Short mmCIF file of C-alpha atoms and ligand atoms in Angstrom, two decimals:
data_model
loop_
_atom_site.label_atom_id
_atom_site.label_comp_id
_atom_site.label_asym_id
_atom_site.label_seq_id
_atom_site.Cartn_x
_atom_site.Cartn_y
_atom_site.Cartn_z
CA UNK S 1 33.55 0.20 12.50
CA UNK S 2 36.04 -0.75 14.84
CA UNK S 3 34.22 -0.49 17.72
CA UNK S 4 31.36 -2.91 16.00
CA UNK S 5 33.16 -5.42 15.43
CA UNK S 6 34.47 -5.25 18.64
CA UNK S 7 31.00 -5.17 20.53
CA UNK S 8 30.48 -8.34 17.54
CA UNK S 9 33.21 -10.21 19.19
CA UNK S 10 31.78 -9.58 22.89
CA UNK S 11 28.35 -10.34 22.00
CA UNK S 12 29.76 -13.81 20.17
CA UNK S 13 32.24 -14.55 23.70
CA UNK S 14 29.07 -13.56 25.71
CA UNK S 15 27.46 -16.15 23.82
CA UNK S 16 29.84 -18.79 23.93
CA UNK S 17 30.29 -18.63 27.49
CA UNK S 18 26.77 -19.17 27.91
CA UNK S 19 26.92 -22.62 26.80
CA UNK S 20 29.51 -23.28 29.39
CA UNK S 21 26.86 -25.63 31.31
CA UNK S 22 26.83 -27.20 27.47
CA UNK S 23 30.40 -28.03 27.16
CA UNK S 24 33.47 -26.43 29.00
CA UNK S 25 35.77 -26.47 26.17
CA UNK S 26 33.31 -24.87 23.75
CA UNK S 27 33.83 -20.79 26.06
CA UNK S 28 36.31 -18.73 25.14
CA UNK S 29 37.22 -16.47 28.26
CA UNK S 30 38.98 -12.90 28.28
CA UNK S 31 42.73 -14.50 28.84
CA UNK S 32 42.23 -16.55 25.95
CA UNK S 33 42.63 -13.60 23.80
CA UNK S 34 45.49 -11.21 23.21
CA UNK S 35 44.86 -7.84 21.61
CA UNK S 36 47.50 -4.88 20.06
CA UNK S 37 47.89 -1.39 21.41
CA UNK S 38 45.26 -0.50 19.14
CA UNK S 39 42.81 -2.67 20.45
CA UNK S 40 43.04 -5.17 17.56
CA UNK S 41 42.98 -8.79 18.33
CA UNK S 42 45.84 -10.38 17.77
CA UNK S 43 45.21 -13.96 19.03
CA UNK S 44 42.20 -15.53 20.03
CA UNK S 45 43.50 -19.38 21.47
CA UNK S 46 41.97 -21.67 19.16
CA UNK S 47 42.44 -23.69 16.09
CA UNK S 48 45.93 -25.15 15.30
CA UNK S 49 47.45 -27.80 13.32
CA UNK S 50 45.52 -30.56 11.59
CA UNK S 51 45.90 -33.08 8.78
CA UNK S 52 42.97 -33.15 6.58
CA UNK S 53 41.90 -34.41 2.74
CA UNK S 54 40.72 -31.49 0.49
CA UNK S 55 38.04 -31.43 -2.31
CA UNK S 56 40.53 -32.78 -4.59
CA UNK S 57 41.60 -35.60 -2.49
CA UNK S 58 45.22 -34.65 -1.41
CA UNK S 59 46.43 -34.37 1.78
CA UNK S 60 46.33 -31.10 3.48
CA UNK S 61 47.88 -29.33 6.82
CA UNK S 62 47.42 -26.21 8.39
CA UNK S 63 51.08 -25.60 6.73
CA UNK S 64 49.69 -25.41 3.41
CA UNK S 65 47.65 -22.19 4.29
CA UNK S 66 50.41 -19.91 5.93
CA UNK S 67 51.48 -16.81 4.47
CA UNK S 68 47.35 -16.43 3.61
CA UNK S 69 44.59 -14.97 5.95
CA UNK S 70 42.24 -17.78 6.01
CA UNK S 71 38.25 -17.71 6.53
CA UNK S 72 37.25 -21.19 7.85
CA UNK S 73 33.61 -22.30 8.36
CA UNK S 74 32.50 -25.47 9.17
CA UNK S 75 29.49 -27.05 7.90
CA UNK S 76 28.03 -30.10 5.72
CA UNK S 77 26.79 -30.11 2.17
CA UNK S 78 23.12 -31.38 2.97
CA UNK S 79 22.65 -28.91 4.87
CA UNK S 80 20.19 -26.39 2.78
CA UNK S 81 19.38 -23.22 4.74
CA UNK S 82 22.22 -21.97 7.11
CA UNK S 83 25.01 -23.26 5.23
CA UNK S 84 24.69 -21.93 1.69
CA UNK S 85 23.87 -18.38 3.31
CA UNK S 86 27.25 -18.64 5.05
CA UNK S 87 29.08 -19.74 2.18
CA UNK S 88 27.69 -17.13 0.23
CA UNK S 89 28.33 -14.27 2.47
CA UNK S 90 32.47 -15.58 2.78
CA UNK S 91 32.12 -15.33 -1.36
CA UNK S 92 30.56 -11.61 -1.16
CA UNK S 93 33.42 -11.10 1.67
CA UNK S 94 35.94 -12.19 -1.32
CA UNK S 95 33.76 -9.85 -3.45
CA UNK S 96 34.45 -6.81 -1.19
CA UNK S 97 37.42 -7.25 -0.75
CA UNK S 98 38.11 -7.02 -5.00
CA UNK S 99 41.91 -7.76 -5.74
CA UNK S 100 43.02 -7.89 -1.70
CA UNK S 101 40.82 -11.16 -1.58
CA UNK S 102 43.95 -12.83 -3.21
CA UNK S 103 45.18 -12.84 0.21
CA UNK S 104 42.46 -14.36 1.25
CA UNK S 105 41.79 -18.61 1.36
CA UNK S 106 38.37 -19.53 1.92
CA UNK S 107 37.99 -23.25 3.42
CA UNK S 108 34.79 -24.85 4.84
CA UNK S 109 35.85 -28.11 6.67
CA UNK S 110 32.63 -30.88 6.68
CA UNK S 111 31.48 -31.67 10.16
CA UNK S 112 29.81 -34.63 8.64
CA UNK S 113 32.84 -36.51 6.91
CA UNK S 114 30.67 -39.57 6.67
CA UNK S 115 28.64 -38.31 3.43
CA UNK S 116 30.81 -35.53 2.43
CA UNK S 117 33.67 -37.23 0.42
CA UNK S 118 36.07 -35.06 -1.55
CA UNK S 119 33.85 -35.13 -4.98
CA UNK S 120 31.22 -34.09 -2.89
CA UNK S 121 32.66 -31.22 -1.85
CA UNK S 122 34.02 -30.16 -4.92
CA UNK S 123 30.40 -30.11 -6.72
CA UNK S 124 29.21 -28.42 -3.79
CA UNK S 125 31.73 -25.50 -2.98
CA UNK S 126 31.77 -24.89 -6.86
CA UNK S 127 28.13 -23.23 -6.51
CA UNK S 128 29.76 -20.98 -4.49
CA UNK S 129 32.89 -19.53 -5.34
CA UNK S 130 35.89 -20.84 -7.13
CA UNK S 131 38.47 -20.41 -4.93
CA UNK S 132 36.54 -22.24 -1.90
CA UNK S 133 38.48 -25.14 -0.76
CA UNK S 134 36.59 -28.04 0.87
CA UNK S 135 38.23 -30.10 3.63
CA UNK S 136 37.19 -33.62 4.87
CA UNK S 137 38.93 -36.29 6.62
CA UNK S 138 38.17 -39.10 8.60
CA UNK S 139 35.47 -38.93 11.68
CA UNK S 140 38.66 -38.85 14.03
CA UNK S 141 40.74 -35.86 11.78
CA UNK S 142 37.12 -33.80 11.98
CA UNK S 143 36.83 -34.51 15.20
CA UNK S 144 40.07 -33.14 16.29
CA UNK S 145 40.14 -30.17 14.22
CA UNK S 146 36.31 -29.30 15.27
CA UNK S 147 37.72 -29.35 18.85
CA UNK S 148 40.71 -27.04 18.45
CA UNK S 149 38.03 -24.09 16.53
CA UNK S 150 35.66 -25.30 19.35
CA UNK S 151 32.57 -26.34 17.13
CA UNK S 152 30.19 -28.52 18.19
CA UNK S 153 28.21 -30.25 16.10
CA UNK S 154 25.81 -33.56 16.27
CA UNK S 155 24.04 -36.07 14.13
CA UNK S 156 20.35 -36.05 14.19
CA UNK S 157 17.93 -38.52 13.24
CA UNK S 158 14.44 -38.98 12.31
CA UNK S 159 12.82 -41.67 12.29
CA UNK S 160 10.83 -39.91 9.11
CA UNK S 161 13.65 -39.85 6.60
CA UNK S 162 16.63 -41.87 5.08
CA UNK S 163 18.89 -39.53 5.99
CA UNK S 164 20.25 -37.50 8.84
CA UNK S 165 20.76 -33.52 9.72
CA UNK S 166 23.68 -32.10 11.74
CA UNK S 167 22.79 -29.59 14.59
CA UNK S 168 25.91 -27.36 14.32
CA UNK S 169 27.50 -23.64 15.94
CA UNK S 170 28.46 -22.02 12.63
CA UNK S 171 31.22 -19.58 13.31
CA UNK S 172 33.08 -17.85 10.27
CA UNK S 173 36.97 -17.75 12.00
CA UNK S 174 39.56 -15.22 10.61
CA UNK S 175 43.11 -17.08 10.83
CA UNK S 176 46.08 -14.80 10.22
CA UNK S 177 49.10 -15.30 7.83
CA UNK S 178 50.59 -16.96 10.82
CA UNK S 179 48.40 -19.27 11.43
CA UNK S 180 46.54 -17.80 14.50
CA UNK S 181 42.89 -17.27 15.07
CA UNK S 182 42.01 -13.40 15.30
CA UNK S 183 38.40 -13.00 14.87
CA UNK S 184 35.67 -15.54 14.51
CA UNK S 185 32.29 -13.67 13.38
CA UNK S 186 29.00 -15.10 14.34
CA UNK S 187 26.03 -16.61 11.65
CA UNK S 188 24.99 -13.14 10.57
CA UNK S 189 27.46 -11.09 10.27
CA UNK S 190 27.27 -8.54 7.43
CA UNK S 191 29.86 -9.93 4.83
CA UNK S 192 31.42 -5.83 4.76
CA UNK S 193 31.95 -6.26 8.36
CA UNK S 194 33.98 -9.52 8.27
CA UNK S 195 35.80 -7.55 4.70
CA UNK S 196 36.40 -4.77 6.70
CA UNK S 197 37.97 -6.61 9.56
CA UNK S 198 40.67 -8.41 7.35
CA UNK S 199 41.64 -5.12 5.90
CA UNK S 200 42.28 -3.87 9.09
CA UNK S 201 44.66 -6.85 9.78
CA UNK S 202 46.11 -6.59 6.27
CA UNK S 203 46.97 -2.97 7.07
CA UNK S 204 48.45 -4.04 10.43
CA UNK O 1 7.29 -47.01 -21.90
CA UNK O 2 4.20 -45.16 -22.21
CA UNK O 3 4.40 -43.80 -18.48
CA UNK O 4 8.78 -43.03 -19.61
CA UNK O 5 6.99 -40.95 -21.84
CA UNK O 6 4.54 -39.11 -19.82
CA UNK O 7 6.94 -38.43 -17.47
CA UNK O 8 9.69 -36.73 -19.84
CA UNK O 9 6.69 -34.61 -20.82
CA UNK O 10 5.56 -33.82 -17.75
CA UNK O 11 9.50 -32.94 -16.81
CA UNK O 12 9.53 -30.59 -20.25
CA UNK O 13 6.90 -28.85 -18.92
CA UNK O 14 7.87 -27.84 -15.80
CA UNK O 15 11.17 -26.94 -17.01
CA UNK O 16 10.07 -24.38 -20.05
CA UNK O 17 7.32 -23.06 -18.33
CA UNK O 18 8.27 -19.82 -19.55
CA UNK O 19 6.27 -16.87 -17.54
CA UNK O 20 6.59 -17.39 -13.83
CA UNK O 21 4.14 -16.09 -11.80
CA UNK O 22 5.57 -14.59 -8.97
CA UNK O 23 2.34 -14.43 -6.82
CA UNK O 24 -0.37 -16.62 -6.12
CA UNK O 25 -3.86 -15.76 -4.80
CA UNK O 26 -6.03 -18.48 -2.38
CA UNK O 27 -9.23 -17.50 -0.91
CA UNK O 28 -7.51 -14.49 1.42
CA UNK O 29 -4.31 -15.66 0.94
CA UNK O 30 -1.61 -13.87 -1.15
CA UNK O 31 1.23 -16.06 -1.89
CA UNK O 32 4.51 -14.14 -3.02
CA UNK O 33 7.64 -14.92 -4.53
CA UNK O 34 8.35 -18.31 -4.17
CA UNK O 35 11.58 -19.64 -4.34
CA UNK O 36 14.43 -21.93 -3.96
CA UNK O 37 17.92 -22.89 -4.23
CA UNK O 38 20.20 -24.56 -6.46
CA UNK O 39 21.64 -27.79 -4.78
CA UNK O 40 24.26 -30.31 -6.20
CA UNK O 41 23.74 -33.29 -7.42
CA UNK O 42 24.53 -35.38 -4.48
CA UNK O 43 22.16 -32.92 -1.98
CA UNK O 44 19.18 -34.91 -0.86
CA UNK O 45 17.32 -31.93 0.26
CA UNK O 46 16.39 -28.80 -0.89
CA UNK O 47 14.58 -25.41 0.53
CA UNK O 48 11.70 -23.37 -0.80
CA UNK O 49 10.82 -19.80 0.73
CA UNK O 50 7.92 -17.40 0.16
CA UNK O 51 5.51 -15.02 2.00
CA UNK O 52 2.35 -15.67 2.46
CA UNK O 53 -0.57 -12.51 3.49
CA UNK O 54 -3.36 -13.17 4.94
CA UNK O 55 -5.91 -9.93 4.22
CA UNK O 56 -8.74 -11.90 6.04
CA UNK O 57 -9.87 -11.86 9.47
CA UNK O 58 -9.44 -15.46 10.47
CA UNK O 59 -5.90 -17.07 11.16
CA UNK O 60 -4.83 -19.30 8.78
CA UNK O 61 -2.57 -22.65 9.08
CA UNK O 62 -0.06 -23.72 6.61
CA UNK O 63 -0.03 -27.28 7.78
CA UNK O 64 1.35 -28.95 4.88
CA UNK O 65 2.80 -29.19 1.92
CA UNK O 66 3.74 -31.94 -1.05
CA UNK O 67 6.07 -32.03 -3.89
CA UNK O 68 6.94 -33.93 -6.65
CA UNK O 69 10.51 -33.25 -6.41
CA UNK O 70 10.74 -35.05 -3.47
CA UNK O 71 10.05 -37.65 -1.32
CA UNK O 72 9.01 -35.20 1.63
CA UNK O 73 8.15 -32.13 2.15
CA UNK O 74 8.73 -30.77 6.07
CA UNK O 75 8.07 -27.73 7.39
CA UNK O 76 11.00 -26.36 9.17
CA UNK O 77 11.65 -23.81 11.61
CA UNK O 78 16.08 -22.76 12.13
CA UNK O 79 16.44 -22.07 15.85
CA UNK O 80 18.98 -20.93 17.76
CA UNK O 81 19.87 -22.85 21.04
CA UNK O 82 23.15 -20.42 22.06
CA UNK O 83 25.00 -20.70 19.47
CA UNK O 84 23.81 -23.93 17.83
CA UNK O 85 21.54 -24.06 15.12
CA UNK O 86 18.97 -26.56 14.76
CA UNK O 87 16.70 -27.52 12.08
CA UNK O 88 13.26 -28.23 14.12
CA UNK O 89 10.05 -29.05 12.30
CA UNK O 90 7.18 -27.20 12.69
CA UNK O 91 4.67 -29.86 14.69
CA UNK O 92 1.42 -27.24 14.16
CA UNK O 93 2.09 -25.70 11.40
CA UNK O 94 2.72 -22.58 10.23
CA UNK O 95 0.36 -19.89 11.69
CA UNK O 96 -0.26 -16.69 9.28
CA UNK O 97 -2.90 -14.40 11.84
CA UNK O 98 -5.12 -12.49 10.33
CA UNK O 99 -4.32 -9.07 8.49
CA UNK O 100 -0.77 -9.96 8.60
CA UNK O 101 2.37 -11.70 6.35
CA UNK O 102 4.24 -14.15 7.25
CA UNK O 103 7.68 -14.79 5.45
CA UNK O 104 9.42 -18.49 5.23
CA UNK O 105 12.95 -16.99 4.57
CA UNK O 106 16.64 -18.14 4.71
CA UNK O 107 17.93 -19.17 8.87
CA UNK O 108 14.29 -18.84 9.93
CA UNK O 109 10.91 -20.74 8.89
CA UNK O 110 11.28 -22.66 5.61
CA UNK O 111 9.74 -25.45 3.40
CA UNK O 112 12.40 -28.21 3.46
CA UNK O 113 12.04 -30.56 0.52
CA UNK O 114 13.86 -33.73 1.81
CA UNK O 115 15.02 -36.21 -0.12
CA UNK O 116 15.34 -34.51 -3.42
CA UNK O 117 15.04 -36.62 -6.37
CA UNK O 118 17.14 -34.53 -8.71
CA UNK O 119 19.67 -31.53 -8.95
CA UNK O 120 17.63 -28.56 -8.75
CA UNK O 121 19.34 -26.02 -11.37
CA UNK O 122 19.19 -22.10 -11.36
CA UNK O 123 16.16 -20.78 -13.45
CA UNK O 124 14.22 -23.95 -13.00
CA UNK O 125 10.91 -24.27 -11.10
CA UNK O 126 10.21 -25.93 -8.45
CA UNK O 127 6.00 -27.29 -7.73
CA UNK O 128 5.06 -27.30 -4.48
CA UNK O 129 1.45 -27.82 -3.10
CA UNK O 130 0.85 -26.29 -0.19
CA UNK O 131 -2.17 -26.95 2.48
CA UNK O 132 -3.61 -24.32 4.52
CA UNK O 133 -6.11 -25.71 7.04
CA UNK O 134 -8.82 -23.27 6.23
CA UNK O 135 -7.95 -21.97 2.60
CA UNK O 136 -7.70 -25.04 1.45
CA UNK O 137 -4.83 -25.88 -0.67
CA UNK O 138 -3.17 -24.61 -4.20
CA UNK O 139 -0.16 -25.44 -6.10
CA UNK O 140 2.84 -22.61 -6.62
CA UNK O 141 5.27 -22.50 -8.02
CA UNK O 142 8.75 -21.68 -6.72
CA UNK O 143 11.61 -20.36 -8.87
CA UNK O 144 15.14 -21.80 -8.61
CA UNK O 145 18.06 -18.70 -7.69
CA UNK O 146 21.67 -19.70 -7.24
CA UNK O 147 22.95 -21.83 -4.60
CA UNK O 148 23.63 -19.04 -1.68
CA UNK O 149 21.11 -16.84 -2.84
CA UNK O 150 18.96 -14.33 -0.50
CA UNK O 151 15.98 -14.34 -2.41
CA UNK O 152 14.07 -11.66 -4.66
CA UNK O 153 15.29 -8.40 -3.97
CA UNK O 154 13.22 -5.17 -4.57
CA UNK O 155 9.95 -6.94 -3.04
CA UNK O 156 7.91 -4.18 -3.74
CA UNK O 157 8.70 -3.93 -7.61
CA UNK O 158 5.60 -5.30 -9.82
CA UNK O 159 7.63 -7.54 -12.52
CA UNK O 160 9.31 -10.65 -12.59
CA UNK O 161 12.47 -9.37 -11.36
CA UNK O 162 13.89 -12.37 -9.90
CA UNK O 163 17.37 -12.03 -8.39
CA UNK O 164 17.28 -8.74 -9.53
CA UNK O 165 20.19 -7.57 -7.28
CA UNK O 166 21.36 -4.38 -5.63
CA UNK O 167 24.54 -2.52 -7.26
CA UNK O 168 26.50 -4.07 -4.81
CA UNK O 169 25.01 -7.99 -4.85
CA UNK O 170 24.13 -7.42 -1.26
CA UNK O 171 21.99 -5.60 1.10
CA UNK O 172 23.95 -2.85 3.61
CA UNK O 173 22.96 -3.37 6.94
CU1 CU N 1 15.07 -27.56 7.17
#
């Protein structure tokens, strides 16, 4: 199990680095992550503070998650196909987990802050799970926090409809009580993998 | 008035059409399990997967499809460029070769219904006409699952078993 998720994480830095002809800050490299004794990753550097607005419209920090592991995933309520699959696989993490998911804040952050106000959100992560908190802010918060997880994301149009579509990289990151990245898991990953990964942390 | 009317009754029929059939049969082409998910009321599109076997010996195009639920109706394909996913529409359409099945399914091919004109709910159905460029086309109909749902589970179970979920509520890998 251990070693899977490990290989997980290669595969998912292999990946990344690829796009380094893409953009430079998007590739995580081997220094940028710090692992235990055990071979458990303590810090990947990413993320950090930001100042965001969640679902219910109140001003939000990075602060007001500490002292709870936090799965963040960022993505956009139009979005049909990849998104809800995500979002349901973070609830059927929460599911696995049973009473430890307590412990455990689900957020999705909009990469498209434009449409996705705060009552937007709220219908939206509703259909989910319950304890799903949305985050949105203006272009210039999302931009900045986008930056820090390294997500890249972009507005497409077509001349065919009203509206737009976002291309997006949709990483689920594991943030620790801390505050510090420690796992990200790529679009795919089998929700008991990502469970079993915070219990690992959880036990230390 | 008289078209207000028509419509709420065409609206009350879609909505307690009771028996859903879960498969749909076009010249050689077996359509299976259609279905979508629920959206929120401020989503302006919407997804509808399915599989679609072809038992004859000719390939078959699905090159188009309509709805009344929306405005569009595109025919999508999810790609992976590194680690970005893209939403890409299909520009020939969907090729089913003979003696084979082809499945639109979640993060891979799908029917993208864009600009939704209403909330689709859990339970509901969901028309679609699709257009195959030798079969011809027929109308299915695609049942509504939650919001994050996978899809029918137990694909091999005669009944209409929709959502009929593992133990667990997800598949082991
Ligand atoms: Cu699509």
């Amino acid at each position: 199990m251990k070693k899977s998720t490990r290989i997980g994480l290669i595969l998912a830095i292999i990946l990344v680095a690829a796009l380094a002809a893409l953009a430079e800050w998007l590739v995580i490299r081997d220094d940028d992550i710090t692992k235990n004794p055990n071979g458990l990753i303590t810090s990947v550097k990413m993320g950090g503070a930001f100042n965001l607005i969640d679902h219910k419209g109140n001003t939000v920090t990075e602060k007001n998650f500490l002292g709870n592991y936090v799965l963040v995933f960022f993505g956009y309520t139009f979005c049909p196909d990849v998104c809800p699959t995500a979002l349901a696989d973070v609830a059927l993490v929460l599911d696995e987990l049973g009473r430890d998911s307590m412990a455990v804040t689900p957020i999705m952050i909009t990469i498209d802050p434009k449409r996705d106000k705060p009552d937007v959100l709220s219908e939206y992560i509703t259909l989910f799970h319950d304890r799903i908190i949305g985050l949105t802010g203006t272009e210039k918060q999302i931009k900045e926090v986008a930056e820090k997880y390294r997500v890249f994301y972009r507005r497409v149009d077509d001349q065919e409809y009203s509206f737009y579509l976002m291309d997006h990289t949709s990483f689920i990151y594991l943030v620790d009580p801390k505050g510090t990245v420690i796992s990200l898991f790529r679009y795919g990953t089998p929700p008991s993998e990502i469970a079993d990964t915070i219990r690992k942390h959880m036990k230390g | 008035m008289f078209l207000k009317i028509l419509f709420s009754f065409i609206m009350i029929a879609f909505i307690h059409s009771s028996a859903v059939a879960s498969e749909f049969q076009l010249g050689n082409l077996t359509i299976s399990d259609p279905w979508s998910r629920a959206t929120s009321s401020h989503q302006m599109s919407g997804v509808v997967y399915l599989r679609i076997l072809n038992s004859g010996n000719q390939t078959d195009r699905l090159i188009k499809a309509v709805s009344i639920h929306s405005e569009k109706v595109t025919l999508h394909d999810m790609i992976l460029d590194g680690d970005i996913m893209k939403m890409q529409s299909i520009k020939n359409g969907v090729e089913i070769p003979a003696n084979s099945e082809v499945e639109l399914k979640p993060g891979a091919k799908h029917i993208m219904l864009m600009g939704l004109k209403r909330r689709l709910d859990r339970g509901q159905t969901v028309s679609v006409t699709l257009h195959f460029q030798h079969a011809g086309m027929t109308e299915i109909k695609a049942l509504v699952f939650d919001a994050g749902s996978r899809g029918p589970k137990g694909k091999n179970l005669k009944g209409n078993m929709p959502g009929n979920n593992s133990k667990n509520g997800h598949k082991s890998h």
